Coordinates of C-alpha atoms in Angstrom, one line a residue:
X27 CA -13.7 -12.8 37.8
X28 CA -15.7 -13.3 34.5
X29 CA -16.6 -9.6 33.3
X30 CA -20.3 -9.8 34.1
X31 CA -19.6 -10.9 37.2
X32 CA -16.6 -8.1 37.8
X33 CA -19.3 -5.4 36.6
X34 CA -21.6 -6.6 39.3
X35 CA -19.2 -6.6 41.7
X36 CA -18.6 -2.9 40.9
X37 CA -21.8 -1.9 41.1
X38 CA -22.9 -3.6 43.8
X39 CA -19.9 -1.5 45.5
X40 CA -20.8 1.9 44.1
X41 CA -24.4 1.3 45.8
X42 CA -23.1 0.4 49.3
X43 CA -21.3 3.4 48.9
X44 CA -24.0 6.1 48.2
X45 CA -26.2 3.7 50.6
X46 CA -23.3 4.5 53.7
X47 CA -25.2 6.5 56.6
X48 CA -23.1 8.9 58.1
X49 CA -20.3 8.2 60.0
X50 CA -19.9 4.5 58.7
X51 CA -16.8 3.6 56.9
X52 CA -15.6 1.0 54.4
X53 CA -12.3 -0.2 53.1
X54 CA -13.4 -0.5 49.4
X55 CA -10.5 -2.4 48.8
X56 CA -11.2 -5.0 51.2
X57 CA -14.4 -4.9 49.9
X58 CA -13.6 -5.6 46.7
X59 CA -11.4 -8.5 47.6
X60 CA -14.0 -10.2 49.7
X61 CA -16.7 -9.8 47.6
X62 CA -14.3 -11.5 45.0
X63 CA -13.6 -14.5 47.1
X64 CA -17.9 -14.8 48.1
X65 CA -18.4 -14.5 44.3
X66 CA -15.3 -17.7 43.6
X67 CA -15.2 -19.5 46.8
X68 CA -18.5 -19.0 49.0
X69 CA -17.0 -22.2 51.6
X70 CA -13.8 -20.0 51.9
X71 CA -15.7 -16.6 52.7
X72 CA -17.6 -18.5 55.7
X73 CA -14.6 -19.6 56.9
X74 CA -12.9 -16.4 56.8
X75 CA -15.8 -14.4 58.0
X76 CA -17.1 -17.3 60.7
X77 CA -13.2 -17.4 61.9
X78 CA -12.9 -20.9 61.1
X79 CA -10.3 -20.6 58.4
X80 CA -7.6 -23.3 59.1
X81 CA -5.4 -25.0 56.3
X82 CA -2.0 -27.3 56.7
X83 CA 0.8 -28.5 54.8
X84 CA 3.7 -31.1 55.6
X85 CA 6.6 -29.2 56.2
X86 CA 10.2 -29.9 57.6
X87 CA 10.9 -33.4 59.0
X88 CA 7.1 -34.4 57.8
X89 CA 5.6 -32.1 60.6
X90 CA 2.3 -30.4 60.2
X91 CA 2.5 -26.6 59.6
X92 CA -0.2 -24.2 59.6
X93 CA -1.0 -21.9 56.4
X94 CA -1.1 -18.5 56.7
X95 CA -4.8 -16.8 54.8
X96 CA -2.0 -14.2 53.5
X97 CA 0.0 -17.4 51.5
X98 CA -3.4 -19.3 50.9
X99 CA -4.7 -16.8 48.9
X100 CA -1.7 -15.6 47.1
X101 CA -1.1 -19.2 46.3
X102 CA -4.4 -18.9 44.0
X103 CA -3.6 -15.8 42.3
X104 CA -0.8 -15.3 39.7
X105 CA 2.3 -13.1 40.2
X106 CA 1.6 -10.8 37.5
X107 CA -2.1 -9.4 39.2
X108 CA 0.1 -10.1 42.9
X109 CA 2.8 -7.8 41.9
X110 CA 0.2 -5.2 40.3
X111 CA 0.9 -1.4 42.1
X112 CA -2.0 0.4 44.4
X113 CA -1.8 4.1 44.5
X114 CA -2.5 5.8 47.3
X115 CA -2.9 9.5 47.4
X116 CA -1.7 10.7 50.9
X117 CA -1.5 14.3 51.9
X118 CA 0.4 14.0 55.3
X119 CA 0.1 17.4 56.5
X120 CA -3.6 16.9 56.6
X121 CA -3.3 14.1 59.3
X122 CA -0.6 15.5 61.6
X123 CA 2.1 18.8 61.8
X124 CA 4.6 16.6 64.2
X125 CA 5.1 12.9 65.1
X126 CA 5.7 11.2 68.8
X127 CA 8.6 10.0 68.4
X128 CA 9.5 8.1 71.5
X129 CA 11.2 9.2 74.3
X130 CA 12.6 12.3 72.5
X131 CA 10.8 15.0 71.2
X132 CA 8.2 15.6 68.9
X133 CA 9.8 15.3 65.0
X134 CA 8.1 17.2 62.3
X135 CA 6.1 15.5 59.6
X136 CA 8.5 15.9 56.4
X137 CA 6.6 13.7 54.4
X138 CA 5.3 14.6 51.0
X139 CA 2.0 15.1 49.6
X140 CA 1.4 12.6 46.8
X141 CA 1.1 9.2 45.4
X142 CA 2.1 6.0 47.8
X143 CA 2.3 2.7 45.7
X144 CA 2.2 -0.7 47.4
X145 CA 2.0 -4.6 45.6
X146 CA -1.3 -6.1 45.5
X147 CA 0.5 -8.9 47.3
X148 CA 1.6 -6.6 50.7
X149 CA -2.3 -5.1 50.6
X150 CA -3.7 -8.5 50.9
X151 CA -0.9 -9.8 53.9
X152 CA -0.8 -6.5 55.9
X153 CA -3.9 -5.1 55.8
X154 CA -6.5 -7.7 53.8
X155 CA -5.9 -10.3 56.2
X156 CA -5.4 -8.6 59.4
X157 CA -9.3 -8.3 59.6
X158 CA -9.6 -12.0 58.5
X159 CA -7.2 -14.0 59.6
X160 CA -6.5 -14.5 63.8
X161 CA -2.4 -15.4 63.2
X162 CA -1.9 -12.0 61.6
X163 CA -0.2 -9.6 64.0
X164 CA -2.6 -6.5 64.6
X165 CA 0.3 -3.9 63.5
X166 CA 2.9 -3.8 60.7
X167 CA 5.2 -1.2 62.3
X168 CA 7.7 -1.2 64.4
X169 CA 8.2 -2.3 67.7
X170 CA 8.3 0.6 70.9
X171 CA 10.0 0.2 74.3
X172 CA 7.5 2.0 75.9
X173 CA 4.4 0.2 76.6
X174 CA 2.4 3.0 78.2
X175 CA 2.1 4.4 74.4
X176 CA -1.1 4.5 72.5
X177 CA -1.7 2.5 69.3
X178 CA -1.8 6.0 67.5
X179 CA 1.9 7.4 69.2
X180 CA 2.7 3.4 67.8
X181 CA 2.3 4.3 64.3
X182 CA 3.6 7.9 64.4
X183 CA 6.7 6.4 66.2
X184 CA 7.2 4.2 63.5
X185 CA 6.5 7.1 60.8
X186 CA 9.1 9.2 62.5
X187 CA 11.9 6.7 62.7
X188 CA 11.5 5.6 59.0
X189 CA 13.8 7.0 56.2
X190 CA 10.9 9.6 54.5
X191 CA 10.8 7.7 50.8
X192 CA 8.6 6.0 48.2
X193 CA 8.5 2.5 49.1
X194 CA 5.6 -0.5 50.3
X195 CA 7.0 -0.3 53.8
X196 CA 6.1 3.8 53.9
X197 CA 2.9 3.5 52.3
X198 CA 2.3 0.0 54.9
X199 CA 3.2 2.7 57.6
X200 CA 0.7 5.4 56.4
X201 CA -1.6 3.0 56.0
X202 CA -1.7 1.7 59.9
X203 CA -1.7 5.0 60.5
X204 CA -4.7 6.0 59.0
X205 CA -6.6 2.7 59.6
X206 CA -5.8 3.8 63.6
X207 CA -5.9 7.7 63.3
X208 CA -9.5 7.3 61.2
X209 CA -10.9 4.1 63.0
X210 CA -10.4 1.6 59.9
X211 CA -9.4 -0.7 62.9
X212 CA -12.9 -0.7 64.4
X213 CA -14.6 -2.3 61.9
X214 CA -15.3 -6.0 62.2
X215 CA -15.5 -8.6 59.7
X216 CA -18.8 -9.0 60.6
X217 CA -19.5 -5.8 59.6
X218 CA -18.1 -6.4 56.3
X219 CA -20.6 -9.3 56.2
X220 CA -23.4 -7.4 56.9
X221 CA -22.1 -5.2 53.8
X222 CA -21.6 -8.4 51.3
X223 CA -24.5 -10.3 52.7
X224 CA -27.1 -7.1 52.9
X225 CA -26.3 -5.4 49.4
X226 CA -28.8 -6.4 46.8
X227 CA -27.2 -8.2 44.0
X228 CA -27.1 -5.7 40.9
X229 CA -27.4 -7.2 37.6
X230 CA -25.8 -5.7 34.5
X231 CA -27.9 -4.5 31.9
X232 CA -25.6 -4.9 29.0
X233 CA -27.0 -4.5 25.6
X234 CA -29.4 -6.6 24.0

């Protein structure tokens, strides 16, 4: 983005923000990324938001392949912003004492209060475009036998099997957590519509 139009951005975000009526929530990250793409490629954002989005290569053997939004996107963006480190600060303890942990018993939540990094590039595929993009698999995490479980016992399965470290997959893990355990999941992408579409453009008063 051109600076004027990143400062915008920004503030157009800050006022959605202090504008949020109780209860509502917002991914600013997401937002940020969307209101990027509306700001670049306005046909692209009615695609994505409409659920239209469709694109197609030749692959193997000259057959027709779909694109995922995930390698659309990243395909338009270079490797040194894609590779660029989100920090999450996540205080475990504050979310849960003990995990479900299949069909044995409760396991303690070991992990640490602190800083979670993930790539730019693993935001955008497993969490971005799982809002966006129909192909996208609802959860990251791991698999369970059970199927009476809930998506919640899901995520804390997954949380409880995984080695406790500092890594994308652990922070991916918190992550669908949270989005589940906090109701991230529940909002729509027409919701994040109504936040690009109904936010009054903001424009920078730099200095004369």
């Amino acid at each position: 983005m051109p600076p004027r139009t990143a400062i915008q951005i920004t503030e157009r975000i800050t006022a959605i923000i202090v504008n949020l009526p109780n209860g509502k929530k917002v991914d600013v990250l997401v937002l940020a990324i969307l209101f990027c793409i509306y700001e670049k490629d306005h046909p692209l954002y009615d695609e994505m938001i409409n659920g239209r989005f469709k694109r197609t290569e030749r692959g193997n053997e000259n057959k027709i392949i779909d694109i995922s939004l995930a390698d659309f996107l990243q395909k338009d963006i270079s490797k040194e912003y894609l590779s660029a480190e989100l920090i999450y600060f996540i205080d475990p303890q504050s979310y849960t004492s003990q995990f479900h942990n299949g069909r044995f018993v409760p396991k303690d939540n070991k992990y640490f209060e602190g800083n979670y990094p993930i790539p730019l590039s693993k935001f955008i595929e497993n969490t971005f475009c799982k809002i966006f993009d129909l192909h996208v698999d609802d959860f990251y995490f791991i698999s369970s036998s059970d199927d009476d479980l809930t998506e919640l016992q899901y995520a804390e399965e997954a949380l409880a099997q995984h080695k406790i470290e500092t890594s994308p997959e652990v922070t991916l893990l918190w992550l669908d957590y949270i989005y589940i355990k906090d109701e991230y999941n529940k909002i729509t992408k027409e919701q994040y519509r109504d936040f690009i579409e109904l936010s009054s453009p903001l424009d920078y008063m730099g200095d004369s």
